[in-house]
Amino acid sequence: RWMGPQRKTLDHYILIRKAIYEMVLGRLPPPGEEVTSTGEESYPLRVFDGGCGLGAGLMWFEEHERTWSMTGHTISQEQYTWITKDLPEHKFNVRLLTYDKPLGENESDDKYHAIYSIEASIHSPNLSNTIKAWSDALEPGGVIVIIDDFLSVGVSRDDPDVDLFAKSWIANSVYSTTEVADMAEKNNMALVQDRDLGSQYSIAKLNYRNKAPKLRDEAGRVHQGWLGSKARQKLFLDGKITYRMIVLQKHGDISIEAEHATCAAVAASHEDETLAVEIHPTLMTGKGKEGGAQQECLSGWYCCGKGEEYWDDLAATRTESTKFLTLPRDLFGDYLTSFAKHLTEFYQTYPVDYPGQDNKKGIFLDIGGTGSVASGMTMVTSKFAHFAGPLDYWVLDSEPSAKKLSNAIVCDIDDCPAAQDCSYDVTFSFTVLEHAARPWKSFDTIARITKKGGLTLHLVPWSYQWHATPADNYRFSHTALTTLLQDRGFEVLDVGYDICNQPELVRKKRKDEHFEVI
C-alpha cells in the first residue's frame, strides 16, 4: 500500500535502506531518494528480495546502491517474464523460485547481508520455516526487514474477520510481531526494530478515510483484489491488524570490507612537453559534422560578452549602493572566453603524443547537445564539437530523435545508467540544466561519470524568461553552482555571470516575452 500524503510506495524502499545502513553498516544512509555516490566509500552488500513481484524494489535499490548485489525470487511466471523480458536493462538476478530457497536450488551462493520482504511474508505457507530459511541464508550480523500486516496482540486467528482475510488475501501467515520475534529467537535472531507504519503514516486517515467497508460477496469476486483488500481495510480500522516494519538481526559480528571507488583519470603528461591545443571562443550553428557555420551571437535574440561592461557602467552611474545587492567585478565576464581558456589549459596537460599508440581517445560529452526537437527546435549534432579538441565528441540527450546518431547516449541526465562511471574527460552543458526535473540528481550523474581530474563546464540562466523546451524548472546563482559542484567533489576554477542583451535591431523590430537583458 502507498504511504503518506504524496501516496508514495517508494518510502518502503527508503525505510528498508535506512534499516540496512543502521543495523548492518552502523551508519546513516544518504537522505531520502539520493543515490549513494560512487566516489564515496561503499560497501558491496548482497541483498535478497523475498517476493520481488515485478522487480520494482530490485530496480530501485540497483539504481540507488550501485555496489549492492541484488537477487529476487518470484513464483509467478508472469512476473518473471515481465522482469526478464520487459524491464529496462538491469544487473540484478531474478529466479523463478520460492523465497523459501533464497540461495537457490543448489544453495552454493554466497550468503546475504540483508533480506527484505514487502507484503510478501504474510503469504508464506509456513512463516516459521521461511524465517529459518532466511536466517540460514544470512551472514552473521545480517538482517531481515519485513514490511507487512501483523495481527494485533490479543486478537485470535480464529476471529471470523481474520479468517475471511486469511482466505481472501491468501494470508497464510497472520501473526503478531511477538510471535514472529519468538520464531526469530529459535533461529539465532533477535527482534531489533518494530515500527508502527500505520500510525506513522496515518494510514487509517489517508488511505482509508477512517471508513470501514462492508464485507460482501462482490458478485462472486472473492479473490485478493476484491474481497481481500476490503477485509484488510476493515481489520485495520477495527484495530485487529497493524501495518508495521520489523527488523530481525542474526546474532554474531558482521564482516564487510569497505570498497574505495577507483575512477579512471584523464591522460595527464608527466613530461615537460605537452599537447599543443588552442580552443577558440566561438559559437557554431551545429548543423553538420564540423559544427556548421560560425554564429555571432548566443541566439537570434541575444548577444553576450557584456558582463564586465555592465558592471563598469553600473559602477560609474549608480545612484544607490546597497551592500547585499552588490557583487564583485571578478564575477563578471564573457562565458565563451572563460570556457575556451579552461578547455585550452586542460588539453595542454595531455601528453604531446596523445592519444598514443593505442589511438584511444577520451570523450567530450555534450549534455543536451541536440536541442529539444520535440519542442519545435531544430536538431543540432555538432554545435560544440570544436570544444572537444583532441577528444571524441559525444552527446547525451533525452531527445528521442538522438537515437539515430552514432555518437549519442539517449537518457535523462537526472538518472542515466547508460552513461558509464568515470568515462568522460569533459562533461559540458549549454543552457540545459534549468530544464532538469531534479538538477541535484543531474549533478550526481555528472560527478559519477566525469573522470578523475576531468573538467566540467556549464552555462545556466540566472535572470531569464520562461522557456519550456520542454520544461523550465530552475535558475542558478553562482553560490548555488558552487555548492552543487563542491558537494560532489569538484574544485571550482571559475564561476560568475555573463550579461547578454538584445541588439538594437532586435529591440526595434521584435517584441514578445523575451527580456531585453539576461
PDB file of C-alpha atoms in Angstrom, residues 3 7 17 50 82 89 127 156-157 161 175 187 256 297 312 333 345-346 376 379 382 411 458 462 491:
ATOM      1  CA  MET A   3       2.000   5.707   2.381  1.00  0.00           C
ATOM      2  CA  ARG A   7       0.715   8.499  -1.916  1.00  0.00           C
ATOM      3  CA  ARG A  17      17.659   1.068   3.106  1.00  0.00           C
ATOM      4  CA  GLY A  50      11.824 -12.251  -0.736  1.00  0.00           C
ATOM      5  CA  TRP A  82       7.947  -9.260 -17.213  1.00  0.00           C
ATOM      6  CA  GLU A  89      18.363  -3.270 -18.752  1.00  0.00           C
ATOM      7  CA  LEU A 127       6.321 -18.462   8.250  1.00  0.00           C
ATOM      8  CA  SER A 156      -7.332 -14.551  17.748  1.00  0.00           C
ATOM      9  CA  ARG A 157      -6.640 -16.009  14.326  1.00  0.00           C
ATOM     10  CA  ASP A 161     -12.987 -11.461  10.075  1.00  0.00           C
ATOM     11  CA  TYR A 175       0.972 -13.449  13.168  1.00  0.00           C
ATOM     12  CA  ASN A 187      16.632 -19.308  14.635  1.00  0.00           C
ATOM     13  CA  ILE A 256      32.195  -6.295   5.460  1.00  0.00           C
ATOM     14  CA  CYS A 297      25.566  35.640 -31.042  1.00  0.00           C
ATOM     15  CA  ASP A 312      31.640  49.063 -15.143  1.00  0.00           C
ATOM     16  CA  GLY A 333      32.986  38.226 -17.715  1.00  0.00           C
ATOM     17  CA  GLU A 345      44.605  24.887 -20.340  1.00  0.00           C
ATOM     18  CA  PHE A 346      43.074  21.472 -19.670  1.00  0.00           C
ATOM     19  CA  GLY A 376       9.986  22.662 -32.075  1.00  0.00           C
ATOM     20  CA  MET A 379      18.109  19.446 -34.189  1.00  0.00           C
ATOM     21  CA  SER A 382      27.887  19.183 -33.563  1.00  0.00           C
ATOM     22  CA  CYS A 411      18.710   9.109 -21.455  1.00  0.00           C
ATOM     23  CA  HIS A 458      28.074  24.512 -17.609  1.00  0.00           C
ATOM     24  CA  TRP A 462      20.086  33.272 -13.670  1.00  0.00           C
ATOM     25  CA  GLU A 491      37.152  22.120  -7.315  1.00  0.00           C
TER      26      GLU A 491
END
